[in-house]
PDB file of C-alpha atoms and ligand atoms in Angstrom:
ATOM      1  CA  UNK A   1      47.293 -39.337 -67.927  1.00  0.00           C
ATOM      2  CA  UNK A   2      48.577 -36.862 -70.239  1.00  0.00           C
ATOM      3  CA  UNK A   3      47.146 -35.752 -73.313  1.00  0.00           C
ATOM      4  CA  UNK A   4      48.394 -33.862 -76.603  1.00  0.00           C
ATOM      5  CA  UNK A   5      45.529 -30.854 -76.976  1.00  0.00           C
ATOM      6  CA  UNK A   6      46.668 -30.380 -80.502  1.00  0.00           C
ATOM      7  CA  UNK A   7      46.197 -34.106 -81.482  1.00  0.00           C
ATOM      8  CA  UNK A   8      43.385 -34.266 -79.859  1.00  0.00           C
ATOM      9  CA  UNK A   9      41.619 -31.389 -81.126  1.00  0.00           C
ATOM     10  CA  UNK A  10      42.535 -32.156 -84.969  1.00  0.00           C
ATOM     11  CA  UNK A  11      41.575 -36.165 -83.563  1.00  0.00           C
ATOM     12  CA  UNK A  12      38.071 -34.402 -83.536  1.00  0.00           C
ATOM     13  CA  UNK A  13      37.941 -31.931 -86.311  1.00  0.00           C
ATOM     14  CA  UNK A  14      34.915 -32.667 -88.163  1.00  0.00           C
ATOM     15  CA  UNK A  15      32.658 -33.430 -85.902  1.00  0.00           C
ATOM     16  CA  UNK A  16      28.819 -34.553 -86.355  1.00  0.00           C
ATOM     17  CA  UNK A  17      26.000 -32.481 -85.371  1.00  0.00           C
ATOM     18  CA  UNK A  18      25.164 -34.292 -82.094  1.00  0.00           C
ATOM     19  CA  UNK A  19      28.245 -34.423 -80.841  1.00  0.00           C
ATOM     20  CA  UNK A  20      32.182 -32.502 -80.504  1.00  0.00           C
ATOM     21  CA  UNK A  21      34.952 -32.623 -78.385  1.00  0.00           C
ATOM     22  CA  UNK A  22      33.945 -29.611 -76.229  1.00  0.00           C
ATOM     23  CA  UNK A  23      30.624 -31.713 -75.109  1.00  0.00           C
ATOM     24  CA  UNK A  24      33.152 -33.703 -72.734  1.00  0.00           C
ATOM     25  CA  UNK A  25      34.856 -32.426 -69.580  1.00  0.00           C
ATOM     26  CA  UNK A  26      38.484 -33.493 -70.100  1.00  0.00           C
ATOM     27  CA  UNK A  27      38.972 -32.797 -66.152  1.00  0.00           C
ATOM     28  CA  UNK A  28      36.498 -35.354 -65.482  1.00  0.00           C
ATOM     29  CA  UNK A  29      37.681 -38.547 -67.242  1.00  0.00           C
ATOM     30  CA  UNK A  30      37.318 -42.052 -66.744  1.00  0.00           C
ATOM     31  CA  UNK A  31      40.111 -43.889 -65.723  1.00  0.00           C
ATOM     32  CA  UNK A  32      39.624 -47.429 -66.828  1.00  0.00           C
ATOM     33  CA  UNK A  33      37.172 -48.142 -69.656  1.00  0.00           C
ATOM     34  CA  UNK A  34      36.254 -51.199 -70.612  1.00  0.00           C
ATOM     35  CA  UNK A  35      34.509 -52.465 -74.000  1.00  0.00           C
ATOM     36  CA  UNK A  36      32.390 -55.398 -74.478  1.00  0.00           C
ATOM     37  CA  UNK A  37      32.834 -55.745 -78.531  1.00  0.00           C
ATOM     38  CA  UNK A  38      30.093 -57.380 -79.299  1.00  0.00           C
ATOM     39  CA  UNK A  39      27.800 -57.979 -82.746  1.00  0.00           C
ATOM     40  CA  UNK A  40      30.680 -58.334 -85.378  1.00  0.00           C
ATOM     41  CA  UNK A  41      28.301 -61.256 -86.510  1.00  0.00           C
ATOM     42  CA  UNK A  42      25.615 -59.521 -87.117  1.00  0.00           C
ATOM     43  CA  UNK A  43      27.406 -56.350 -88.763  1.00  0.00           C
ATOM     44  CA  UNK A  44      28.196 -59.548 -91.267  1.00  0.00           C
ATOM     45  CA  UNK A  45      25.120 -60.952 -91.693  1.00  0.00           C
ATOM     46  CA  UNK A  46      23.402 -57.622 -92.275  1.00  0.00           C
ATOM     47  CA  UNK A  47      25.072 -57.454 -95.384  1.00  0.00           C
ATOM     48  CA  UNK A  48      25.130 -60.642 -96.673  1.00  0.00           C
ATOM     49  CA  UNK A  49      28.599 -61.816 -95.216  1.00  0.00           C
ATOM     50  CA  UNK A  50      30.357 -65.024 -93.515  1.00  0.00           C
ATOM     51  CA  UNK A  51      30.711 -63.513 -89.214  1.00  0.00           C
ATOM     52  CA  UNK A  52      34.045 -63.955 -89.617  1.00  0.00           C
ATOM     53  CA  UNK A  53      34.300 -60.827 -91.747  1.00  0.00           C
ATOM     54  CA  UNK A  54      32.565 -59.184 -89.196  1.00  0.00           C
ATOM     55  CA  UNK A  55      35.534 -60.568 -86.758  1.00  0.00           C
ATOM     56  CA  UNK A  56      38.160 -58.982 -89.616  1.00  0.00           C
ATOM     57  CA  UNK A  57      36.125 -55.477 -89.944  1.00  0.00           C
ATOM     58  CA  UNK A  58      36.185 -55.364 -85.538  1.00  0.00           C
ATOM     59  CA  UNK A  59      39.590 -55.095 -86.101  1.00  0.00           C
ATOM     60  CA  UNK A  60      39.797 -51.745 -87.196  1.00  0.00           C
ATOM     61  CA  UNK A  61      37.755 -50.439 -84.545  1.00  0.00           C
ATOM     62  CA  UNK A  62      39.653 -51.821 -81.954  1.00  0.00           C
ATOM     63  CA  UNK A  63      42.987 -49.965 -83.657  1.00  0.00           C
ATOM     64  CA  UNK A  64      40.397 -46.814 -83.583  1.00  0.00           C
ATOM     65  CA  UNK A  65      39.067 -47.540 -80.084  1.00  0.00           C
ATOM     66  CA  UNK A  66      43.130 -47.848 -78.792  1.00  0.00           C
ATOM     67  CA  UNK A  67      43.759 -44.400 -80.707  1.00  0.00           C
ATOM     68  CA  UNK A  68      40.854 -42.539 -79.176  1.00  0.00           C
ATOM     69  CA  UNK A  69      41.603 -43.592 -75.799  1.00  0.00           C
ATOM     70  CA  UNK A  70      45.496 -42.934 -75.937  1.00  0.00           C
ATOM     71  CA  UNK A  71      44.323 -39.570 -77.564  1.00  0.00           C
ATOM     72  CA  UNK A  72      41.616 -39.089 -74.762  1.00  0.00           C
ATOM     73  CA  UNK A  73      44.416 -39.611 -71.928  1.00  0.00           C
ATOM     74  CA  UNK A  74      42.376 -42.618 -70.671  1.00  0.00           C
ATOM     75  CA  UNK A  75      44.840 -44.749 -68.450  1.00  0.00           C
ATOM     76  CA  UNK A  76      43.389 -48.063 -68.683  1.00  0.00           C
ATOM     77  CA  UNK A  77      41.579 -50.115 -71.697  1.00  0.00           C
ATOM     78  CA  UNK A  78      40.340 -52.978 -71.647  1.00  0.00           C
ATOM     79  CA  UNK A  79      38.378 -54.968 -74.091  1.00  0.00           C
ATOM     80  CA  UNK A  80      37.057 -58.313 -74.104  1.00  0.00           C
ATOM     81  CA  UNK A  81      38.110 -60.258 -76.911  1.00  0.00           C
ATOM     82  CA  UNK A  82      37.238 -63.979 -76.557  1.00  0.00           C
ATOM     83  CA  UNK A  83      35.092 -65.936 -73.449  1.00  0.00           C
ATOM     84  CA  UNK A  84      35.667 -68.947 -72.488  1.00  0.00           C
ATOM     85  CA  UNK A  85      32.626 -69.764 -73.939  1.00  0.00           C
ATOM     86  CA  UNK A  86      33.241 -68.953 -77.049  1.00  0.00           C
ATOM     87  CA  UNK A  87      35.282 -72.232 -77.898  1.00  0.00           C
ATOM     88  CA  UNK A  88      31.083 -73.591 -78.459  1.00  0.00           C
ATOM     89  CA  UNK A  89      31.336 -71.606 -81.758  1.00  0.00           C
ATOM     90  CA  UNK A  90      32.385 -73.821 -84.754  1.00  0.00           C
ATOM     91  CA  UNK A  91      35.779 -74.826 -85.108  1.00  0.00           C
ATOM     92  CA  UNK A  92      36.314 -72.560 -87.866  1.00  0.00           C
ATOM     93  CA  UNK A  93      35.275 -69.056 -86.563  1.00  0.00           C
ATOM     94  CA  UNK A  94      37.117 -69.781 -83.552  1.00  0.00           C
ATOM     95  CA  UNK A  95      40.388 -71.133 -85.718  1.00  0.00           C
ATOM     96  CA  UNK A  96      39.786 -67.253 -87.813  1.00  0.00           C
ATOM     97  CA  UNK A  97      39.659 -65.889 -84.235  1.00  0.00           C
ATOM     98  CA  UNK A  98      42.621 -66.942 -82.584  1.00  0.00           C
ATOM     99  CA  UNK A  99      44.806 -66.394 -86.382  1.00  0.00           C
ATOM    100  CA  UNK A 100      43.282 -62.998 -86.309  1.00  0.00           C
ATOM    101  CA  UNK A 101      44.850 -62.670 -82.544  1.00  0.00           C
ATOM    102  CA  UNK A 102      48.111 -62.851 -83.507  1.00  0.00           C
ATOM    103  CA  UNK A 103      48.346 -61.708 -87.164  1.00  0.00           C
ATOM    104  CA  UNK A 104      46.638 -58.068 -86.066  1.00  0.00           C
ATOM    105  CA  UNK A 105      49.013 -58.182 -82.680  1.00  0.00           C
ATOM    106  CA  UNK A 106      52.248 -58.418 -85.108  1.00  0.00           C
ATOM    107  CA  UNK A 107      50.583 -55.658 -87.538  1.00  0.00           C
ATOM    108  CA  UNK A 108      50.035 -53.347 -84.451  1.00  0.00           C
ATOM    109  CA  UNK A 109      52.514 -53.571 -82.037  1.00  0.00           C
ATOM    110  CA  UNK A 110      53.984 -50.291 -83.591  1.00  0.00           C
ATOM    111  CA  UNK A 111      51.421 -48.661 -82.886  1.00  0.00           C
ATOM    112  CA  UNK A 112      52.210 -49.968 -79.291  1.00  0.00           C
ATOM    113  CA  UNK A 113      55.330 -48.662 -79.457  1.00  0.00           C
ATOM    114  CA  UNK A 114      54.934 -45.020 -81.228  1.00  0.00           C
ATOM    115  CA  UNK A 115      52.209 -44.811 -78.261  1.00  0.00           C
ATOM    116  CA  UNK A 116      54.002 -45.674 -75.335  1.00  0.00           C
ATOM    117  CA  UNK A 117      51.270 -48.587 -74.745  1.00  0.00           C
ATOM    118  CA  UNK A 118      51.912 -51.353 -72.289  1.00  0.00           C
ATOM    119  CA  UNK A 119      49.659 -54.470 -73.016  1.00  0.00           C
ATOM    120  CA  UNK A 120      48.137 -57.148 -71.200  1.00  0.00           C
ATOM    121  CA  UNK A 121      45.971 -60.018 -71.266  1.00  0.00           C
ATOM    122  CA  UNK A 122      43.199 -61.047 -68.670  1.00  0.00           C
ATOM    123  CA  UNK A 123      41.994 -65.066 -69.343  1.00  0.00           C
ATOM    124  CA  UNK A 124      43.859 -68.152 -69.064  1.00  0.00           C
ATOM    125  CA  UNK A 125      46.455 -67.954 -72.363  1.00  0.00           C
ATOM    126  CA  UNK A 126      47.667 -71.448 -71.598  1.00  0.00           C
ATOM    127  CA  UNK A 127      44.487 -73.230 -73.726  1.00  0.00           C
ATOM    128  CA  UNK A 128      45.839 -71.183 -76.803  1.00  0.00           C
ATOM    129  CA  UNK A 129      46.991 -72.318 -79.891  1.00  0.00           C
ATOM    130  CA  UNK A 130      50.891 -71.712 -79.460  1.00  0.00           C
ATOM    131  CA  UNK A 131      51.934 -69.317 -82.069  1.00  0.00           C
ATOM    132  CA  UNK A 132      49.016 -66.729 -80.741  1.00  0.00           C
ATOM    133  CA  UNK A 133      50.781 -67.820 -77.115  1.00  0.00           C
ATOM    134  CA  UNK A 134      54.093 -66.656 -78.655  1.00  0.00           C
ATOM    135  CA  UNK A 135      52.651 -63.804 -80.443  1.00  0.00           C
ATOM    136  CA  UNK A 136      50.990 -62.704 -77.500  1.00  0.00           C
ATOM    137  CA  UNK A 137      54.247 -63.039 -75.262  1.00  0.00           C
ATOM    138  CA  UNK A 138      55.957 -61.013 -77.358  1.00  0.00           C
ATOM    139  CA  UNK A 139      54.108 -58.390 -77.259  1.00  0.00           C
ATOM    140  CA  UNK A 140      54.278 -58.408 -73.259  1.00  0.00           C
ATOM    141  CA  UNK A 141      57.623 -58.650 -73.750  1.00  0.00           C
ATOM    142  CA  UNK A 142      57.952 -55.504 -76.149  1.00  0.00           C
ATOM    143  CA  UNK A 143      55.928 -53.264 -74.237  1.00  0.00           C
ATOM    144  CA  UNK A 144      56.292 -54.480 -70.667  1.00  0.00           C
ATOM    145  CA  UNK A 145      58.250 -51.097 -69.942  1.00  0.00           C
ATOM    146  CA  UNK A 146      56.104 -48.377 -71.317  1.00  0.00           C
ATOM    147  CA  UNK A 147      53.971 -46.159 -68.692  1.00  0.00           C
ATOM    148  CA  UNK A 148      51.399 -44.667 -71.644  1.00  0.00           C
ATOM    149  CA  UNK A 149      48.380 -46.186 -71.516  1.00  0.00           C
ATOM    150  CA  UNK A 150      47.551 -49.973 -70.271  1.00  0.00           C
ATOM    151  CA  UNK A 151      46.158 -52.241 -73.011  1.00  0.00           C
ATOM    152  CA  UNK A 152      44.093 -55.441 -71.825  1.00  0.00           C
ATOM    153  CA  UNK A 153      42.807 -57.553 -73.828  1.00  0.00           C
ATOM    154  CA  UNK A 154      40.281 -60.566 -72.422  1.00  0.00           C
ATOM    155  CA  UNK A 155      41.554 -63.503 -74.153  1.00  0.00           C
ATOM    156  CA  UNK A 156      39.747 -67.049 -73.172  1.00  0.00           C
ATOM    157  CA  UNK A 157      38.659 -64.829 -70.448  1.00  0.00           C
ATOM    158  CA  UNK A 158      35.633 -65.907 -68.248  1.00  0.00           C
ATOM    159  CA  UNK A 159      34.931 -63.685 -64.856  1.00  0.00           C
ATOM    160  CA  UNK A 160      34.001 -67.214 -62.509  1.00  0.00           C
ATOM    161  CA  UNK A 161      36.671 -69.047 -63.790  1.00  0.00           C
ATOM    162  CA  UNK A 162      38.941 -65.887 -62.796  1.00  0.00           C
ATOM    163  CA  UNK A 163      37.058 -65.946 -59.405  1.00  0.00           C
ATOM    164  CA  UNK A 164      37.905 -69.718 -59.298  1.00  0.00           C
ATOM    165  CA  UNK A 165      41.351 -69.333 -59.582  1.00  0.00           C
ATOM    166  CA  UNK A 166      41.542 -66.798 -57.371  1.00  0.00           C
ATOM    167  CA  UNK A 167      39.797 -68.981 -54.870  1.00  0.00           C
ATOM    168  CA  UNK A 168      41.794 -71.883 -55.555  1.00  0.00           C
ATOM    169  CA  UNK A 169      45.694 -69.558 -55.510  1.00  0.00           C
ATOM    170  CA  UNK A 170      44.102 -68.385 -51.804  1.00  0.00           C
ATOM    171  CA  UNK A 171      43.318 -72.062 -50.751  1.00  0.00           C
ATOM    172  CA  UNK A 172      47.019 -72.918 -51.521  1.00  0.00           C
ATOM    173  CA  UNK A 173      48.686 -69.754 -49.599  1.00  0.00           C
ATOM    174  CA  UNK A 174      45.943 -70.769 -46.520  1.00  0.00           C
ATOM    175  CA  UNK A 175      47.130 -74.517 -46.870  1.00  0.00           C
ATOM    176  CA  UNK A 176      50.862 -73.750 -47.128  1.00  0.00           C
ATOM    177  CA  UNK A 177      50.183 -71.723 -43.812  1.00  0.00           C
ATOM    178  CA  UNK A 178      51.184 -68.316 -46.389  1.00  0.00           C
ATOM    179  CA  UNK A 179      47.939 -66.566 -45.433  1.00  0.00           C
ATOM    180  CA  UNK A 180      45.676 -67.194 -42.332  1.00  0.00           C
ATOM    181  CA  UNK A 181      42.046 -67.263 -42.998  1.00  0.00           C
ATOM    182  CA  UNK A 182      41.333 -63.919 -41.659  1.00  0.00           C
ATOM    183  CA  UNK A 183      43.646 -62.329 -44.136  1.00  0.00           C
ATOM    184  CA  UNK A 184      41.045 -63.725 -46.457  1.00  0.00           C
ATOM    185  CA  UNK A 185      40.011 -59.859 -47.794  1.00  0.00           C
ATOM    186  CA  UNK A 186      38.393 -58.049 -50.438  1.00  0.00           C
ATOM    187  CA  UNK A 187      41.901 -56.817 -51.338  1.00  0.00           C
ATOM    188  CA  UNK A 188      43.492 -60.747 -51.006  1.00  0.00           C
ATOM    189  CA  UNK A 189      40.512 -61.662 -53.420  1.00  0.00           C
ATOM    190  CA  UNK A 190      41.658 -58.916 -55.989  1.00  0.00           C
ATOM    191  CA  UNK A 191      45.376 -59.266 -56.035  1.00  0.00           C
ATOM    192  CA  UNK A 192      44.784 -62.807 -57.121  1.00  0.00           C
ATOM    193  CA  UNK A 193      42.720 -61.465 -60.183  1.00  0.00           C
ATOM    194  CA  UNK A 194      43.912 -61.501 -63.643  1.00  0.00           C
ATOM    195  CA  UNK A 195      43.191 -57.723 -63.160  1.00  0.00           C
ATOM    196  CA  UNK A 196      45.295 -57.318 -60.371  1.00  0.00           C
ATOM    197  CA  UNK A 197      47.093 -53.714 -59.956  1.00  0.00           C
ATOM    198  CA  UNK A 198      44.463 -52.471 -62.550  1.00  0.00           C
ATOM    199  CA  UNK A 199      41.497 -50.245 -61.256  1.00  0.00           C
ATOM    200  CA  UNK A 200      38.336 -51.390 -61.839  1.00  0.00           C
ATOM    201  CA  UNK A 201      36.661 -49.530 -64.739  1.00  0.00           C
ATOM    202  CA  UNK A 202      35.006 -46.590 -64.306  1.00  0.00           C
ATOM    203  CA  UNK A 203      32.667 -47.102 -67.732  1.00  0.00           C
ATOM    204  CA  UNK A 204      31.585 -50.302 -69.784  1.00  0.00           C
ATOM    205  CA  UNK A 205      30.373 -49.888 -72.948  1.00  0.00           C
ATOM    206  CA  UNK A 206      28.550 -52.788 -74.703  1.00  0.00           C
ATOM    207  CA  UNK A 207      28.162 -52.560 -78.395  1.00  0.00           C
ATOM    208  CA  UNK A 208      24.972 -54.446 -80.133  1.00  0.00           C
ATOM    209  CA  UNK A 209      22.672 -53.865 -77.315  1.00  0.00           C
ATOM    210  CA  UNK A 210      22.643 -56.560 -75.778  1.00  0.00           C
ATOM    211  CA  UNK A 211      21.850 -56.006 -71.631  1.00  0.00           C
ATOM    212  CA  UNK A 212      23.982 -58.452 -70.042  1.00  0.00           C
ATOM    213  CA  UNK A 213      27.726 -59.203 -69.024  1.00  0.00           C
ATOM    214  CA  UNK A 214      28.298 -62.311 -70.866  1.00  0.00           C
ATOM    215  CA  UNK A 215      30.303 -63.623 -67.687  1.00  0.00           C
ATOM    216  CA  UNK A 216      32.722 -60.528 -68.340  1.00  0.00           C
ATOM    217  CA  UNK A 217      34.625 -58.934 -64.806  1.00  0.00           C
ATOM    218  CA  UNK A 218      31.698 -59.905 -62.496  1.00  0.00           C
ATOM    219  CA  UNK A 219      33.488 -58.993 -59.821  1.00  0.00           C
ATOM    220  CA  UNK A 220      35.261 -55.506 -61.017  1.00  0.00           C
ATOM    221  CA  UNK A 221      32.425 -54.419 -62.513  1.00  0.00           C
ATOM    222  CA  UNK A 222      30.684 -53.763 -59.267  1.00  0.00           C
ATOM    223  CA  UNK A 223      30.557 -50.019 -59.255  1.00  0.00           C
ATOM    224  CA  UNK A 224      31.159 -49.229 -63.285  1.00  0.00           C
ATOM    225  CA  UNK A 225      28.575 -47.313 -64.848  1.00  0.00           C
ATOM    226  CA  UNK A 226      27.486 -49.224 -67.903  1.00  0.00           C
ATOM    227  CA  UNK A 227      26.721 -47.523 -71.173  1.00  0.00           C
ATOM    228  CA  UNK A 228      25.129 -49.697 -74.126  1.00  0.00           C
ATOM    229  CA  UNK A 229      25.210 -48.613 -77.840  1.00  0.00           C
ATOM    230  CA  UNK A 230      23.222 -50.662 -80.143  1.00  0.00           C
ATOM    231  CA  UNK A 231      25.727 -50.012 -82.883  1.00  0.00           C
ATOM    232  CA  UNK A 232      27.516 -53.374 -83.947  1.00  0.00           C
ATOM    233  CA  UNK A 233      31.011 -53.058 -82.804  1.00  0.00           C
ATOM    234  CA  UNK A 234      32.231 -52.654 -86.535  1.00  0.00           C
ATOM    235  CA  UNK A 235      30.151 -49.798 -86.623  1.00  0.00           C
ATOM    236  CA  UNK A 236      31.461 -48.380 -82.948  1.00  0.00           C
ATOM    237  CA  UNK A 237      33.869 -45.196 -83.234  1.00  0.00           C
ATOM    238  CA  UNK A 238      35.948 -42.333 -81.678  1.00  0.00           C
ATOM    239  CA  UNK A 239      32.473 -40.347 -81.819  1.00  0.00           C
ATOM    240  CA  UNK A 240      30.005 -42.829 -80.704  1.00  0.00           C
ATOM    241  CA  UNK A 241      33.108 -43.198 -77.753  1.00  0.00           C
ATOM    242  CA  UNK A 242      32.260 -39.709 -76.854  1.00  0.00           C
ATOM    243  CA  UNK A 243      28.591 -39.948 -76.591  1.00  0.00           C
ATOM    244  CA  UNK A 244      29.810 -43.054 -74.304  1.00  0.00           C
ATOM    245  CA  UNK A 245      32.086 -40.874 -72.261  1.00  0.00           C
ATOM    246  CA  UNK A 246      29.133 -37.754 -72.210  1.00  0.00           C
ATOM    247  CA  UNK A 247      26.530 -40.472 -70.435  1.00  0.00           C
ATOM    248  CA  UNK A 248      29.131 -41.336 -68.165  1.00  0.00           C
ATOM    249  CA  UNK A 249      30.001 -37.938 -67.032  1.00  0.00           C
ATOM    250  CA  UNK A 250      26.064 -37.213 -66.781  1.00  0.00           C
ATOM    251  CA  UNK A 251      25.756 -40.099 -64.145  1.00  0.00           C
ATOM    252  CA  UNK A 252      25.526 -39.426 -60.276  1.00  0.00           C
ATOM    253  CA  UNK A 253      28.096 -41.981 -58.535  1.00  0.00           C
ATOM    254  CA  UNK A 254      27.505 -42.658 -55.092  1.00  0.00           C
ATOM    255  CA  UNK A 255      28.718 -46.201 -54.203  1.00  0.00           C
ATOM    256  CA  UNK A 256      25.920 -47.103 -51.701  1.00  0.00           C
ATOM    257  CA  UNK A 257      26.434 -43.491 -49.638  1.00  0.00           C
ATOM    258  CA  UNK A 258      23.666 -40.672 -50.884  1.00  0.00           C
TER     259      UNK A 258
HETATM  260  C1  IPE B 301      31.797 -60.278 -80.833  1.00  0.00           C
HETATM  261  O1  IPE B 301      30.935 -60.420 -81.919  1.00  0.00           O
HETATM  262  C2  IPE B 301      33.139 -60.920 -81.067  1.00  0.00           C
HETATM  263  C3  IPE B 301      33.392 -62.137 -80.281  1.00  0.00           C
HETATM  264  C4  IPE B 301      32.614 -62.672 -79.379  1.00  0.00           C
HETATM  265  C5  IPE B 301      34.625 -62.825 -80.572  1.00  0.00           C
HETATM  266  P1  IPE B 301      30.026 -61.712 -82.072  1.00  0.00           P
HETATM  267  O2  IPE B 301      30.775 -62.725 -82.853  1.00  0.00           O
HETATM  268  O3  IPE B 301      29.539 -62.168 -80.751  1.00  0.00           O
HETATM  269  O4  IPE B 301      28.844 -61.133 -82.945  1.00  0.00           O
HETATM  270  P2  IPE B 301      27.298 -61.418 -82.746  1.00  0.00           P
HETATM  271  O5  IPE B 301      26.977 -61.071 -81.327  1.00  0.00           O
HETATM  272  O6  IPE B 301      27.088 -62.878 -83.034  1.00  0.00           O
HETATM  273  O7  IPE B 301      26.635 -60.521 -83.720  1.00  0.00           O
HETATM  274  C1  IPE B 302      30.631 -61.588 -75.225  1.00  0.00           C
HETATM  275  O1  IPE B 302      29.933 -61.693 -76.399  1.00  0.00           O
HETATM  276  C2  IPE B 302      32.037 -62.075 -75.453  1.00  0.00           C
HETATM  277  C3  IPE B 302      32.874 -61.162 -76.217  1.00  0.00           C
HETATM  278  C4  IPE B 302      32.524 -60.011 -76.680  1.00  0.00           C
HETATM  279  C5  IPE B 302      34.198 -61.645 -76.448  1.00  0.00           C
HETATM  280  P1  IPE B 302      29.079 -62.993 -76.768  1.00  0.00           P
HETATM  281  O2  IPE B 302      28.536 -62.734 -78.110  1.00  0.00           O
HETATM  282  O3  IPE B 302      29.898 -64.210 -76.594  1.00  0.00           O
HETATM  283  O4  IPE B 302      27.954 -62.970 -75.634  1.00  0.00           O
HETATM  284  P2  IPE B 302      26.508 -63.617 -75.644  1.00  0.00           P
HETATM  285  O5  IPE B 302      26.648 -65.032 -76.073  1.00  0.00           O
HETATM  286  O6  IPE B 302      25.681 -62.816 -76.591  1.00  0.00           O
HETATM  287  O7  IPE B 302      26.037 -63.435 -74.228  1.00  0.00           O
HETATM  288 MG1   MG B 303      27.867 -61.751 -79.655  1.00  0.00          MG
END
C-alpha cells in the first residue's frame, strides 16, 4: 500500500533511544497485522481503577494503533475486540463494552473517512445489542467503498465457532447438491470464513503477555509470526508497534520448506 514519507517521518520524529523509524525496512512490510488487545484490566487495576476504565483508556490506542498502520502502509488490520467468551464477564463490563462499541465507532468514523479506511467486522454481530448492530452497519455502509487500508474488528468473535459455521454453510452447499464433497478444499474452507478475501496475517502481536490465542483465528493464524509485548494494551503504541514490526522482519519464514 502506499505511504506518505513526509507523514510518516514527522509520525516518528522524536523517537526513543531503542528504537526509530530507520530500524524498519519499509520494503519489507507486513501485510496483515493482527492485534490481540489484551490487559486493559489490569492497566486499571494497577492504578487503583474499575477495568472498565481500562476498556475506555484501550480506546485511544486502538485510534493510535489505526494511525500507525495507515501511516506504515500496512494493508490489513485487524484487532480482536470482544470473544465470544467474553459475555462470562459481569453484565456490566460487558454492557460498558458493547456502549463503548458504538459510541467510539460514531466518534471515529472520520477518521475512517479522512483515511480512506474500509472497515469490517469478523464474529457473529447478530447476538448484539441493536444500536451497536446499527452503529456498526453504518459504518460498513460509510466506508464500504474506500481501497486505503482494511479495518477488522473481532466483535463476538470466536475462531471454532467461525470454523463451525463454515462447516455447517459447506454442509448446506454439499446437501443442496451446490458443492460435491471433493470440492471440499482448503480454499472452500476459507471463503466461508468471516475472513474471507482477507490474507491471513503476516504478524500477531499480543499485548499483556499472555502466551496463548484465546480462541482468536485458529485457523489463519497458521503461518503468522507471533510477537508478544508484556505492555498492557493501554500502554501499547506507534513505537512499541515498531519494535513489533523489527522482530517480525528479524524472523526466518519458511512454511514447512528449509
Ligand atoms: C482486553 O482486556 C479487552 C477485552 C477482552 C474486551 P481485558 O479486559 O481482558 O484485560 P485483562 O486481561 O483482564 O487485564
Ligand atoms: C482475548 O482476551 C479476547 C480479547 C482480547 C478480546 P481475554 O482476556 O478474553 O483472554 P483470556 O481469557 O486471558 O485467555
Ligand atoms: Mg484479558
Amino acid at each position: 500500500m502506499q505511504r506518505d514519507m513526509a507523514k510518516l517521518r514527522a509520525y516518528y520524529a522524536d523517537a526513543p533511544s531503542d528504537i526509530s523509524l530507520d530500524d524498519i525496512d519499509l520494503s519489507r512490510m507486513p501485510s496483515h497485522v493482527s492485534f490481540i488487545m489484551d490487559g486493559n484490566g489490569r492497566w486499571a487495576q494497577a492504578r487503583g481503577l474499575d477495568r472498565t476504565r481500562g476498556h475506555v483508556a484501550g480506546v485511544d490506542s486502538l485510534r493510535e494503533t489505526v494511525t500507525t498502520s495507515v501511516r506504515l502502509g500496512i494493508d490489513v488490520l485487524s484487532a480482536y475486540a470482544f470473544s465470544t467468551e467474553n459475555w462470562r464477564r459481569p453484565q456490566r463490563e460487558v454492557n460498558l463494552l458493547m456502549h463503548l462499541f458504538a459510541t467510539t465507532l460514531v466518534k471515529e468514523l472520520p477518521l475512517f473517512h479522512q483515511e480512506n479506511v474500509r472497515l469490517k467486522f469478523l464474529g457473529d454481530l447478530d447476538a448484539l445489542p441493536k444500536d451497536t448492530r446499527d452503529v456498526f452497519q453504518r459504518g460498513l455502509d460509510e466506508t464500504s467503498s474506500y481501497d486505503g487500508m482494511t479495518f477488522a474488528l473481532a466483535v463476538n468473535y470466536g475462531s471454532r465457532a467461525e470454523i463451525a459455521r463454515a462447516a455447517r454453510l459447506i454442509a448446506q452447499d454439499v446437501s443442496a447438491g451446490k458443492l460435491s464433497a471433493e470440492d471440499v478444499t482448503v480454499d472452500a474452507v476459507a471463503s466461508r470464513l468471516y475472513t474471507a478475501g482477507l490474507p491471513d496475517p503476516d504478524l500477531l502481536v499480543r499485548t499483556s503477555g499472555e502466551l496463548r490465542l484465546s480462541n482468536y483465528l485458529l485457523w489463519q493464524l497458521a503461518y503468522t509470526e507471533i510477537y508478544v509485548t508484556d505492555l498492557y494494551w493501554p500502554d501499547f503504541n506507534r513505537w512499541e508497534y515498531l519494535r513489533a514490526i523489527r522482530a517480525f522482519q528479524g524472523r526466518g519464514r519458511r512454511y514447512g520448506g528449509v
